[in-house]
mmCIF file with all atom_site columns, C-alpha atoms in Angstrom:
data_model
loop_
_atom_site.group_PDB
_atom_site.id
_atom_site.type_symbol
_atom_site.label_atom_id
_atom_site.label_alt_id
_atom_site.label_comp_id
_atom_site.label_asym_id
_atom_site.label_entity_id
_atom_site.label_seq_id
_atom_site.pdbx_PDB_ins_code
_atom_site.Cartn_x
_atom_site.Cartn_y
_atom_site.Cartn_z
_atom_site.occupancy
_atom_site.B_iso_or_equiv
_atom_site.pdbx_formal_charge
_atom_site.auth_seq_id
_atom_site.auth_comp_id
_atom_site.auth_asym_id
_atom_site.auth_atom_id
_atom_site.pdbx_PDB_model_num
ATOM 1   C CA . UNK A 1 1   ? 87.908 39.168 -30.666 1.00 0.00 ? 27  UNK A CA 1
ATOM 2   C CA . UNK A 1 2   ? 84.906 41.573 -30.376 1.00 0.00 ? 28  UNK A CA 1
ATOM 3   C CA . UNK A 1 3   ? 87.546 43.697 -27.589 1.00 0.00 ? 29  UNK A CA 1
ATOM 4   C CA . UNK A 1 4   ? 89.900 43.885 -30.416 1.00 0.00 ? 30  UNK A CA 1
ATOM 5   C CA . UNK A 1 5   ? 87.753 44.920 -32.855 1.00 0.00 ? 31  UNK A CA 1
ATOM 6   C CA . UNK A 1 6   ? 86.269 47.725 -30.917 1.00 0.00 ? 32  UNK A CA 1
ATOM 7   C CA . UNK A 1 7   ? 90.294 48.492 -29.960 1.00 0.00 ? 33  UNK A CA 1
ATOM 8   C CA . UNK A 1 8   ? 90.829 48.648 -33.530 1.00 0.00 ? 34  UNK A CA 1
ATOM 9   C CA . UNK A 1 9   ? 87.995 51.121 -34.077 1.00 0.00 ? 35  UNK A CA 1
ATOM 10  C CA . UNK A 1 10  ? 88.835 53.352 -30.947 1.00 0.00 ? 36  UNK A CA 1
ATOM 11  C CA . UNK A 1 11  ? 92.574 53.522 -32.621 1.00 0.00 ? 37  UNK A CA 1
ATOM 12  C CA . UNK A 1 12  ? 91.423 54.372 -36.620 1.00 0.00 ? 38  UNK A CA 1
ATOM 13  C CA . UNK A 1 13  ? 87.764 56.112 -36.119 1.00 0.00 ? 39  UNK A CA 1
ATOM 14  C CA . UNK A 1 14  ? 88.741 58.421 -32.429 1.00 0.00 ? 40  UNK A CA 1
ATOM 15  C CA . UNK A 1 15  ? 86.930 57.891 -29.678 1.00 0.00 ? 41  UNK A CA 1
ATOM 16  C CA . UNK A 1 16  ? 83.581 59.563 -30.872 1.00 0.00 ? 42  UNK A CA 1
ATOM 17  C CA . UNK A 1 17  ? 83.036 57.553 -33.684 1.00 0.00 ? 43  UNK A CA 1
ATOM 18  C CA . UNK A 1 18  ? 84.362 54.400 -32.101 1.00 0.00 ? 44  UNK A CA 1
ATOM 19  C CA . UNK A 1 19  ? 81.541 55.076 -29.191 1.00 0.00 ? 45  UNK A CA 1
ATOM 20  C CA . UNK A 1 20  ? 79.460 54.939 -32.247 1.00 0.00 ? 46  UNK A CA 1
ATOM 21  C CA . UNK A 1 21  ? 80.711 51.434 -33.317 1.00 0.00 ? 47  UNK A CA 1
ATOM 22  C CA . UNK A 1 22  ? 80.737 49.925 -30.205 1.00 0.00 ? 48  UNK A CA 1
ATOM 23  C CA . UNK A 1 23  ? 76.750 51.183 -29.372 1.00 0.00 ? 49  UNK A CA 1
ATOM 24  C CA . UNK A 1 24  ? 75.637 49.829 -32.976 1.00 0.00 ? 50  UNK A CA 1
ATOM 25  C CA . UNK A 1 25  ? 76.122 48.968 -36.303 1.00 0.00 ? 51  UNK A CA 1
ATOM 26  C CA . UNK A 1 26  ? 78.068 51.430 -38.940 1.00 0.00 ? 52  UNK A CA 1
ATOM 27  C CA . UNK A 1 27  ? 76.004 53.277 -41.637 1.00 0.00 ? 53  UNK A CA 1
ATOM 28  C CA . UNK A 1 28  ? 77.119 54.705 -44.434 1.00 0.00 ? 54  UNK A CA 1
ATOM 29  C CA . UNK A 1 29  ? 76.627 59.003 -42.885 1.00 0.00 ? 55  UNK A CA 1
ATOM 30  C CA . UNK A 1 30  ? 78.888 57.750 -40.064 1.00 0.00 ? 56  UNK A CA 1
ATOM 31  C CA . UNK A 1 31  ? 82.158 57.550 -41.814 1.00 0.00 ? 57  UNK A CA 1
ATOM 32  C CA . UNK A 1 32  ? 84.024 60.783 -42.687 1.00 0.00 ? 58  UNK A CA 1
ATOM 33  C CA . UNK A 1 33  ? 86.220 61.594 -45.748 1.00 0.00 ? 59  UNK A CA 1
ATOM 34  C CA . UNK A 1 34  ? 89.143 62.123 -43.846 1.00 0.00 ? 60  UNK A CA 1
ATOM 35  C CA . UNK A 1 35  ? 89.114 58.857 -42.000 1.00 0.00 ? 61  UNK A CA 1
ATOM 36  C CA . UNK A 1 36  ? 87.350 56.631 -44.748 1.00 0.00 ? 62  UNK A CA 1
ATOM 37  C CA . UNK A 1 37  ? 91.400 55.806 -46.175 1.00 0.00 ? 63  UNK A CA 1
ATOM 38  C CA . UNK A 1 38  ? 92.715 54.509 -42.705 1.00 0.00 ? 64  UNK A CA 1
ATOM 39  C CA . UNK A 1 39  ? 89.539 52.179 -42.235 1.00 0.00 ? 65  UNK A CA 1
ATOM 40  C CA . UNK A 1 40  ? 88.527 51.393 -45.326 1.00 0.00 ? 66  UNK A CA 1
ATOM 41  C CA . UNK A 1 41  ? 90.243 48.007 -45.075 1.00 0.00 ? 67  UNK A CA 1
ATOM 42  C CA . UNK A 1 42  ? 88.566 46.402 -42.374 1.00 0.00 ? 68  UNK A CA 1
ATOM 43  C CA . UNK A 1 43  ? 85.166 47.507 -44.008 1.00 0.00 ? 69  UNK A CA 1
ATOM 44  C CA . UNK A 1 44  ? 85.322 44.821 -46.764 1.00 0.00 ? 70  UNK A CA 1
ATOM 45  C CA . UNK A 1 45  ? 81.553 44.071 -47.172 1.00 0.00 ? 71  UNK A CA 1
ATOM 46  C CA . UNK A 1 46  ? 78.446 46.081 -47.924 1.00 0.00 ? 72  UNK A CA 1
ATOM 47  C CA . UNK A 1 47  ? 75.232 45.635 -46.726 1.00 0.00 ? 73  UNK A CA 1
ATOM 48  C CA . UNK A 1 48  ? 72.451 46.876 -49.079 1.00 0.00 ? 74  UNK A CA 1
ATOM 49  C CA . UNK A 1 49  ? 68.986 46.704 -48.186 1.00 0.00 ? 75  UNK A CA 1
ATOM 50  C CA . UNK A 1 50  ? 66.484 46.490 -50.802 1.00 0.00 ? 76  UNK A CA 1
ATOM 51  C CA . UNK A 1 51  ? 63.363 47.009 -49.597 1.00 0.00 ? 77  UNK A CA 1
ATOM 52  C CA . UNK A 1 52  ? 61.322 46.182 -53.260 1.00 0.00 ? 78  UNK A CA 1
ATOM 53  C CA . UNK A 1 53  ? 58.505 48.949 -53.410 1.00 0.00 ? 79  UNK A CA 1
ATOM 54  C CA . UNK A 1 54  ? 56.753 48.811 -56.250 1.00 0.00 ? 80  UNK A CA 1
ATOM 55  C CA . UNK A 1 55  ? 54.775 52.914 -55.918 1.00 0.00 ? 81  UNK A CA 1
ATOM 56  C CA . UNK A 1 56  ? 51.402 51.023 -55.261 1.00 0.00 ? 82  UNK A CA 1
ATOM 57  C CA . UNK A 1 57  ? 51.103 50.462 -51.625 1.00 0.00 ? 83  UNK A CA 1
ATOM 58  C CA . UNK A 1 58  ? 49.168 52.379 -48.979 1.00 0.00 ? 84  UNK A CA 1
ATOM 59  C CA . UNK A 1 59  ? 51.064 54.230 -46.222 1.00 0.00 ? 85  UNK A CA 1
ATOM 60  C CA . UNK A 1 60  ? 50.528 50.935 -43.979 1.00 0.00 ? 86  UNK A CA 1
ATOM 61  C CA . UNK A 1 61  ? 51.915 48.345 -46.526 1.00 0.00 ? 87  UNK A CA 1
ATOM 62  C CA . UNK A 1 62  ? 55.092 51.203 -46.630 1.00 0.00 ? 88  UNK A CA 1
ATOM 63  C CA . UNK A 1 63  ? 55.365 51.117 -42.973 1.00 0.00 ? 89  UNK A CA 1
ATOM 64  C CA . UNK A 1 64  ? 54.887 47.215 -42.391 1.00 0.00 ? 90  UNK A CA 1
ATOM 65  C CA . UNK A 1 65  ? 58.131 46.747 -45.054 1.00 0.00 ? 91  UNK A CA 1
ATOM 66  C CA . UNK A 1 66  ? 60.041 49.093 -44.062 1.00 0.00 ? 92  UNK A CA 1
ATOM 67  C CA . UNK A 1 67  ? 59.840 47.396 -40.791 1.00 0.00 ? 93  UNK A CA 1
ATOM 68  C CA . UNK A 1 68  ? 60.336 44.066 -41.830 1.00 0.00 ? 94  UNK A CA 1
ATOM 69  C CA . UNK A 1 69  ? 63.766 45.133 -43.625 1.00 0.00 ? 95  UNK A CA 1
ATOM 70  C CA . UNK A 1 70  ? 65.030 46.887 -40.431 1.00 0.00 ? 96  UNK A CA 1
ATOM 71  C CA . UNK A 1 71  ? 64.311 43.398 -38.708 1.00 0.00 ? 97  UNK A CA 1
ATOM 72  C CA . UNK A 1 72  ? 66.050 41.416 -41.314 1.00 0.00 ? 98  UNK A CA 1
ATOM 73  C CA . UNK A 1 73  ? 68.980 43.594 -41.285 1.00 0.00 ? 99  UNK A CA 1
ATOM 74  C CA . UNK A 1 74  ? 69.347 43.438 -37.488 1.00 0.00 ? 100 UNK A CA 1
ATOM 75  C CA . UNK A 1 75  ? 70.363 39.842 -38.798 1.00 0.00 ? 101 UNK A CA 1
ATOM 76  C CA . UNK A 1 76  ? 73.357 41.334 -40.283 1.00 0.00 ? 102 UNK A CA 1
ATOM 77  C CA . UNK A 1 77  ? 74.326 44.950 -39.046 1.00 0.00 ? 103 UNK A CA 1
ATOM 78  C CA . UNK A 1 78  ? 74.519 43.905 -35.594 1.00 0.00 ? 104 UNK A CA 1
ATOM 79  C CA . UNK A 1 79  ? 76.571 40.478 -35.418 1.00 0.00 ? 105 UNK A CA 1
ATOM 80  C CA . UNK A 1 80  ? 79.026 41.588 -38.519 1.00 0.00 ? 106 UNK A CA 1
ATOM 81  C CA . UNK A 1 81  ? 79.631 45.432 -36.866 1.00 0.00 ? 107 UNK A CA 1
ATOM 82  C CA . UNK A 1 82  ? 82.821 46.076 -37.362 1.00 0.00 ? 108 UNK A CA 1
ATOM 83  C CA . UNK A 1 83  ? 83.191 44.938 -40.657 1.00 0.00 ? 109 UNK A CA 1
ATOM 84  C CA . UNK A 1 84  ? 80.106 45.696 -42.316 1.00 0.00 ? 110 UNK A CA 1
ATOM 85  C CA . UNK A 1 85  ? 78.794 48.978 -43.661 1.00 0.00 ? 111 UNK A CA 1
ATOM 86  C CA . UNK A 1 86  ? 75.155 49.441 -44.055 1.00 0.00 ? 112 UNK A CA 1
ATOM 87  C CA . UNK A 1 87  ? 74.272 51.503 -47.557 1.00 0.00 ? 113 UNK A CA 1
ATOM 88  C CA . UNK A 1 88  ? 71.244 53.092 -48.290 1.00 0.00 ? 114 UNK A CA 1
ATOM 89  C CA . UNK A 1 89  ? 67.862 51.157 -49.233 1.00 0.00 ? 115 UNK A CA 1
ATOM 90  C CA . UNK A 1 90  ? 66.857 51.023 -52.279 1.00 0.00 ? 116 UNK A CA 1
ATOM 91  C CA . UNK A 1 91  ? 63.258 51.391 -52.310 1.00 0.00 ? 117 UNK A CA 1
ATOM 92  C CA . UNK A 1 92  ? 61.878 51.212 -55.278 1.00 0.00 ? 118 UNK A CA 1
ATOM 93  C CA . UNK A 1 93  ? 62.175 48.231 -57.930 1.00 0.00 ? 119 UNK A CA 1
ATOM 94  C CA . UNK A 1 94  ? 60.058 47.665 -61.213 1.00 0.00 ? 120 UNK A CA 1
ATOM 95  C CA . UNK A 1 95  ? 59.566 44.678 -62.812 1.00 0.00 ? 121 UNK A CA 1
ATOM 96  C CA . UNK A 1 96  ? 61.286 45.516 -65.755 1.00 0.00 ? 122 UNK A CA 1
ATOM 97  C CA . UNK A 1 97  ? 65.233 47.160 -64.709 1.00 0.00 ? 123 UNK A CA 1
ATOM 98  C CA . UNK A 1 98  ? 64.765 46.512 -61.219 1.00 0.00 ? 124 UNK A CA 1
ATOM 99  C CA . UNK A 1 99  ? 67.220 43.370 -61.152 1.00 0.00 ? 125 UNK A CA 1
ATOM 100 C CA . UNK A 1 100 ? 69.758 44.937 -63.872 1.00 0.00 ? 126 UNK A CA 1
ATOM 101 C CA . UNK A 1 101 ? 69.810 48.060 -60.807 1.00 0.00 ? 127 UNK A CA 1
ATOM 102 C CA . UNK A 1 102 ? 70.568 46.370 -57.983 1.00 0.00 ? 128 UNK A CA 1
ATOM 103 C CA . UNK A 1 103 ? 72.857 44.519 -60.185 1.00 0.00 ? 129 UNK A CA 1
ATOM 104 C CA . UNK A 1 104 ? 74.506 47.933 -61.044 1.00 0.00 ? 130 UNK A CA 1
ATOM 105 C CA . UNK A 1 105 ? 74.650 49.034 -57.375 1.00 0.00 ? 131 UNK A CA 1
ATOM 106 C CA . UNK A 1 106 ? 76.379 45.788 -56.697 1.00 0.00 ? 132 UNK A CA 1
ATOM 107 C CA . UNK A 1 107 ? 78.606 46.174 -59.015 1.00 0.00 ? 133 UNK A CA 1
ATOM 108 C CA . UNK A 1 108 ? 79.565 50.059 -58.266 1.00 0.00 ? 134 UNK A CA 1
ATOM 109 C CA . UNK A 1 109 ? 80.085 49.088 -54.476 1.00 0.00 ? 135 UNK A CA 1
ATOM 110 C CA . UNK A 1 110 ? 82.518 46.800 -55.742 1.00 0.00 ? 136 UNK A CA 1
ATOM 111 C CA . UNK A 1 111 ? 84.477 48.988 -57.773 1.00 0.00 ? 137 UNK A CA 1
ATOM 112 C CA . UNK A 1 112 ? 84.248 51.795 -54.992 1.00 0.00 ? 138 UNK A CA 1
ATOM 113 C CA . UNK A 1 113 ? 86.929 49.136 -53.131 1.00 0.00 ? 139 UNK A CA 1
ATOM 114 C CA . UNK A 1 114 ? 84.261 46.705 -51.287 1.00 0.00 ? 140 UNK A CA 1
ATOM 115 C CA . UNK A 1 115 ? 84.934 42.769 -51.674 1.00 0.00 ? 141 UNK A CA 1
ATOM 116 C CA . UNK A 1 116 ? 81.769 42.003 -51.166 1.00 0.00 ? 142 UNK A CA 1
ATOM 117 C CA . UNK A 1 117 ? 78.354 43.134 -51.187 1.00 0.00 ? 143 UNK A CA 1
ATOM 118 C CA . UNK A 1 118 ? 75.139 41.404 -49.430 1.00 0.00 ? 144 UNK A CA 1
ATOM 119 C CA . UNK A 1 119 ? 72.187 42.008 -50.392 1.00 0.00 ? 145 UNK A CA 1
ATOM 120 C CA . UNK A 1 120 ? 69.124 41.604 -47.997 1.00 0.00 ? 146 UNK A CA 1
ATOM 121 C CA . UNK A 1 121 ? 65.263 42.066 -48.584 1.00 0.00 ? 147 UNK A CA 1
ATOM 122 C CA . UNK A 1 122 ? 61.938 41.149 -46.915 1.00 0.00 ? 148 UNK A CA 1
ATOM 123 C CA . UNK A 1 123 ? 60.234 41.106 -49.765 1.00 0.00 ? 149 UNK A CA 1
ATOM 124 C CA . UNK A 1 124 ? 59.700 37.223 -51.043 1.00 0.00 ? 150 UNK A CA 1
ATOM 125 C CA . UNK A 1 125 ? 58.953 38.552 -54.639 1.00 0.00 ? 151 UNK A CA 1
ATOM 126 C CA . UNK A 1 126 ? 62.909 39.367 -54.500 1.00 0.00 ? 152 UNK A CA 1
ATOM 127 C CA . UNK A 1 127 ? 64.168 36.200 -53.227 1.00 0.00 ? 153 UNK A CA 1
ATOM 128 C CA . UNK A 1 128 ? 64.195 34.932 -56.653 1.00 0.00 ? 154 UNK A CA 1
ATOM 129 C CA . UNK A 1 129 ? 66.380 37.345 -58.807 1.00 0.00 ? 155 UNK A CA 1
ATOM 130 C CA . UNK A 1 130 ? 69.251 36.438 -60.254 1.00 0.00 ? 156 UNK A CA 1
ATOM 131 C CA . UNK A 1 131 ? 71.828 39.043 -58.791 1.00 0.00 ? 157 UNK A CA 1
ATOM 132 C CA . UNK A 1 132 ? 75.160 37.880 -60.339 1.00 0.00 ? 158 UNK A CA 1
ATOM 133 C CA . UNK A 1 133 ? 77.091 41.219 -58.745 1.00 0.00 ? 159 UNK A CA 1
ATOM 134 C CA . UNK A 1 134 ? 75.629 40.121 -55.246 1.00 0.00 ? 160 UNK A CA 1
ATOM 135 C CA . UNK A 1 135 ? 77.811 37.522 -53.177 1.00 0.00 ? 161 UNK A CA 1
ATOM 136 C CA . UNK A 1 136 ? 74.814 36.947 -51.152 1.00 0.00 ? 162 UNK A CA 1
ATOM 137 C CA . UNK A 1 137 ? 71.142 37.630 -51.672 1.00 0.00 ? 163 UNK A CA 1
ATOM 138 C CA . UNK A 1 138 ? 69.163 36.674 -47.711 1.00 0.00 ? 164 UNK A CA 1
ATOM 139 C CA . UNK A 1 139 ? 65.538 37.291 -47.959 1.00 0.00 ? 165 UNK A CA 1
ATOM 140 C CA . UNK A 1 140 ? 64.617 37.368 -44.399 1.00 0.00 ? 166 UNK A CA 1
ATOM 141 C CA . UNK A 1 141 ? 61.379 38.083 -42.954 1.00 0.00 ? 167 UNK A CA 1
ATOM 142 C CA . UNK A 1 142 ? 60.628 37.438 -39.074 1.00 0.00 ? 168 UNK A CA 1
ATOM 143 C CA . UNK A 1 143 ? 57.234 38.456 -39.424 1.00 0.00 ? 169 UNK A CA 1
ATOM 144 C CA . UNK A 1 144 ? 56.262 34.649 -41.055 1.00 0.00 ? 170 UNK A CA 1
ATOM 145 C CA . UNK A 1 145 ? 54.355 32.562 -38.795 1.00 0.00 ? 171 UNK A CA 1
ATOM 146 C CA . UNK A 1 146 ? 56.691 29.440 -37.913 1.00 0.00 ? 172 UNK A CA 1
ATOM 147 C CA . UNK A 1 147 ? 60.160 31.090 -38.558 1.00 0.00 ? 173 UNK A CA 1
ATOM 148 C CA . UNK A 1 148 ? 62.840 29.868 -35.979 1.00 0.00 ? 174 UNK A CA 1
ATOM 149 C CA . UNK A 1 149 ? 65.149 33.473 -35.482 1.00 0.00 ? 175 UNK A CA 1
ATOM 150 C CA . UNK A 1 150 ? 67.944 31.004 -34.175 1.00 0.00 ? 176 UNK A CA 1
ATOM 151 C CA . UNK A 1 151 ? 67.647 28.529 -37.113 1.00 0.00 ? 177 UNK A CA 1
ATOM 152 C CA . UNK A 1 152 ? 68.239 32.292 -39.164 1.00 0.00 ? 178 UNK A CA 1
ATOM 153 C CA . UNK A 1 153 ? 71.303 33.184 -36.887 1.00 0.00 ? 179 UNK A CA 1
ATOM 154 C CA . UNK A 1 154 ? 72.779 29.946 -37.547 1.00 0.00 ? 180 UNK A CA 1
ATOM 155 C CA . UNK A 1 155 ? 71.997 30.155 -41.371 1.00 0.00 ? 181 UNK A CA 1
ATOM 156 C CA . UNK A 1 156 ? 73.605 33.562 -41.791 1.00 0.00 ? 182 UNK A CA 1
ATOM 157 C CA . UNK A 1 157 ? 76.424 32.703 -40.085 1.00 0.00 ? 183 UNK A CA 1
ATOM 158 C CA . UNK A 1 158 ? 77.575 29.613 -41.914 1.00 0.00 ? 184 UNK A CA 1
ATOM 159 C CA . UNK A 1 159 ? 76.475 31.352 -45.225 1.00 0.00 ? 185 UNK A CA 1
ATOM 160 C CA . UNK A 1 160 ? 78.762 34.700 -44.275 1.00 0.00 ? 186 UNK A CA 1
ATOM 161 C CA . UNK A 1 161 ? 81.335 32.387 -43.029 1.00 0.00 ? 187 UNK A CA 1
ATOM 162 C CA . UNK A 1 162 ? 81.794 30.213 -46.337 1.00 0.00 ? 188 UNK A CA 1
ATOM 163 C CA . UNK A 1 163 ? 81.520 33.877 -48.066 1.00 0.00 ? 189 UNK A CA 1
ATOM 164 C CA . UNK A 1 164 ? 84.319 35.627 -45.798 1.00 0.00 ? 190 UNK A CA 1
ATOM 165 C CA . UNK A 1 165 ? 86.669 32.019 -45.845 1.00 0.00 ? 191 UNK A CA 1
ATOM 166 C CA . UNK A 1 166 ? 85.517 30.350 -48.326 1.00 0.00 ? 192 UNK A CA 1
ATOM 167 C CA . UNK A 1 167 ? 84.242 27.197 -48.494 1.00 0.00 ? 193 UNK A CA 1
ATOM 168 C CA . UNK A 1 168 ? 86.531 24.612 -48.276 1.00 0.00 ? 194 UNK A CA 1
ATOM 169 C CA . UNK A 1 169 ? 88.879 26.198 -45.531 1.00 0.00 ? 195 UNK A CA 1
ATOM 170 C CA . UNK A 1 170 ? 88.813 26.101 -41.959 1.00 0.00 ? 196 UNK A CA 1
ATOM 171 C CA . UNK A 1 171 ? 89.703 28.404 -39.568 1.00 0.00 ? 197 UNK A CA 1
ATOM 172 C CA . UNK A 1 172 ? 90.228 28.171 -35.646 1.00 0.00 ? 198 UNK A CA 1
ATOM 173 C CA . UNK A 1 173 ? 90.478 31.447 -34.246 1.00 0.00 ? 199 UNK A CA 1
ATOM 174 C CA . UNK A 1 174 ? 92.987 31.473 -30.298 1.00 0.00 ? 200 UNK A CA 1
ATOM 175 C CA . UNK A 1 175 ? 93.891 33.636 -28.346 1.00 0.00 ? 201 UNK A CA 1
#
């Protein structure tokens, strides 16, 4: 499956960019205007990062969740390449519009053609919002003493799985 993925990519992205896909995980600045309408269907969910800043940490607090959202992402981006495109972070959230924003980004992702549109965070204090334009919300943070990365894998999977097939269906992929 992964061969004809990257197959896929080599046929619709060139062989630059699909050197790209194959090395890593798509961001946003990798996808050009001109190829964006032959691809754009097998990029069907958006990963936005949220990395919950609040404009009163030091430069070490900055640093330490910056790196816990690239670790939590590595979750995501790099077993879902292919079919996931990785958005900017939003950085910044206040206490009072910073649910009602990601909200709106949510929501604009959606209407820009994605189908769905996971959010993920490090930051516990944003494990509880209510994001009704999200399809998934995973705080993740490896950094927790006592947190199993497998028992993670294995979460994300089934919870991207039930997203991507819903629920109540099975699906038994041959060759």
């Amino acid at each position: 499956m992964k061969e004809q993925t990257e197959m896929a990519m080599v046929f619709f992205l060139g062989q630059h960019q699909a050197k790209k896909v194959s090395e890593g995980v798509v961001k946003f600045s990798e996808i050009e205007q001109d190829q964006w309408s032959s691809v754009k269907e097998y990029f069907d969910t958006a990963l936005l990062p949220v990395t919950g800043l609040k404009g009163n940490e030091q430069p070490w607090e900055v640093t330490k969740a910056l790196e816990e959202l690239r670790d939590a992402l590595d979750f995501l981006e790099i077993p879902y390449k292919g079919r996931t495109v990785t958005y900017p972070s939003i950085h910044f959230i206040n206490e009072e519009n910073g649910e009602s924003a990601i909200n709106t980004c949510c929501r604009r992702l959606k209407e820009a053609g994605f189908s769905y549109v996971v959010v993920v965070t490090a930051n516990e204090d944003l494990a509880s919002l209510h994001l009704a334009e999200a399809d998934l919300l995973f705080f993740l943070n490896s950094s927790k003493s006592g947190v199993n990365p497998e028992e993670y894998k294995n979460e994300i999977a089934l919870k991207v799985q039930q997203l991507w097939f819903g629920s109540n269906k099975c699906y038994i992929i041959t060759k």
